[in-house]
């Protein structure tokens, strides 16, 4: 059973370009989370999605950032008109989402995408 | 809002010795989960151990155990018989059980080095 897949692993963009980060959850997982890690910092929650639905986007900047998790295919985190401050590692995690209130529903993380904005 | 604090930025331990990493958190909730994740130089986030707040018994996974003090809102990780492969950043994380929100709130992490 393959783990959470993210690609690309490294992405370089110039200011003003668009960045697209992809995440394929573990097989059988229907919940996806995106986190951002700035240098020397812990991970910060951005958005939580289920298939075709955004459940919680409270951690995502209101402008330039969007996320989707279509019925078919990977989850996409899209950053438009990137700026230097967007340089960070972006992690995706997935969970089964089937266990109910007291399920640990452990989140399994992908290897991350390191975005560098020149 | 919940917060997680890891006040020690770095720690060092001799191989085969025991080390304890500290974590405190702030919440008004009574039901939640706590986690320790390890991030080695590869940057992959690896779950080390988890604790359900409603359980009084401290979680244990092989050489890793926690000291969960709910009243004090403290959740420390003890690593016994430290190995070179334990060298990594360690993050403490909180997960609420309120509503549909299952996001993780992380501390800033602590860098653990292991001396041979």
mmCIF file of C-alpha atoms in Angstrom, chain B residues 37-95:
data_model
loop_
_atom_site.group_PDB
_atom_site.id
_atom_site.type_symbol
_atom_site.label_atom_id
_atom_site.label_comp_id
_atom_site.label_asym_id
_atom_site.label_seq_id
_atom_site.Cartn_x
_atom_site.Cartn_y
_atom_site.Cartn_z
ATOM 1 C CA UNK B 37 5.784 13.384 15.086
ATOM 2 C CA UNK B 38 9.386 12.921 14.015
ATOM 3 C CA UNK B 39 10.893 14.777 11.069
ATOM 4 C CA UNK B 40 14.320 13.404 10.039
ATOM 5 C CA UNK B 41 16.562 15.211 7.552
ATOM 6 C CA UNK B 42 14.505 13.694 4.722
ATOM 7 C CA UNK B 43 11.700 15.990 6.020
ATOM 8 C CA UNK B 44 9.167 13.151 5.978
ATOM 9 C CA UNK B 45 6.754 13.502 8.916
ATOM 10 C CA UNK B 46 6.544 10.221 10.809
ATOM 11 C CA UNK B 47 4.070 9.487 13.575
ATOM 12 C CA UNK B 48 5.887 8.400 16.729
ATOM 13 C CA UNK B 49 3.124 8.045 19.285
ATOM 14 C CA UNK B 50 -0.390 9.250 20.101
ATOM 15 C CA UNK B 51 -2.369 9.739 23.291
ATOM 16 C CA UNK B 52 -6.110 9.985 23.749
ATOM 17 C CA UNK B 53 -6.950 12.540 26.435
ATOM 18 C CA UNK B 54 -9.715 10.388 27.906
ATOM 19 C CA UNK B 55 -7.236 7.607 28.663
ATOM 20 C CA UNK B 56 -5.352 7.853 31.928
ATOM 21 C CA UNK B 57 -2.742 5.316 30.908
ATOM 22 C CA UNK B 58 0.326 6.752 29.227
ATOM 23 C CA UNK B 59 0.920 5.554 25.669
ATOM 24 C CA UNK B 60 3.986 3.447 24.897
ATOM 25 C CA UNK B 61 5.506 2.364 21.586
ATOM 26 C CA UNK B 62 8.655 0.297 22.009
ATOM 27 C CA UNK B 63 11.408 2.724 23.135
ATOM 28 C CA UNK B 64 9.038 5.707 23.075
ATOM 29 C CA UNK B 65 6.677 6.599 25.902
ATOM 30 C CA UNK B 66 4.816 9.677 27.024
ATOM 31 C CA UNK B 67 4.127 11.329 30.354
ATOM 32 C CA UNK B 68 0.650 12.793 29.928
ATOM 33 C CA UNK B 69 -0.424 15.155 32.713
ATOM 34 C CA UNK B 70 -3.886 16.342 31.738
ATOM 35 C CA UNK B 71 -4.397 18.772 34.617
ATOM 36 C CA UNK B 72 -1.038 20.398 33.971
ATOM 37 C CA UNK B 73 -1.584 20.250 30.178
ATOM 38 C CA UNK B 74 1.779 18.645 29.731
ATOM 39 C CA UNK B 75 2.740 15.936 27.244
ATOM 40 C CA UNK B 76 6.392 14.934 27.288
ATOM 41 C CA UNK B 77 8.069 12.279 25.153
ATOM 42 C CA UNK B 78 10.656 9.935 26.622
ATOM 43 C CA UNK B 79 13.058 8.143 24.312
ATOM 44 C CA UNK B 80 14.894 5.249 25.940
ATOM 45 C CA UNK B 81 18.076 3.616 24.664
ATOM 46 C CA UNK B 82 18.607 6.451 22.184
ATOM 47 C CA UNK B 83 19.892 5.473 18.760
ATOM 48 C CA UNK B 84 21.660 7.488 16.081
ATOM 49 C CA UNK B 85 18.581 7.163 13.907
ATOM 50 C CA UNK B 86 16.561 9.056 16.502
ATOM 51 C CA UNK B 87 18.298 12.277 15.521
ATOM 52 C CA UNK B 88 15.593 14.479 14.017
ATOM 53 C CA UNK B 89 13.186 17.302 14.716
ATOM 54 C CA UNK B 90 10.314 16.277 16.979
ATOM 55 C CA UNK B 91 6.966 18.004 16.866
ATOM 56 C CA UNK B 92 4.207 17.839 19.426
ATOM 57 C CA UNK B 93 0.691 18.186 17.974
ATOM 58 C CA UNK B 94 -2.866 18.617 19.235
ATOM 59 C CA UNK B 95 -6.055 17.500 17.578
#
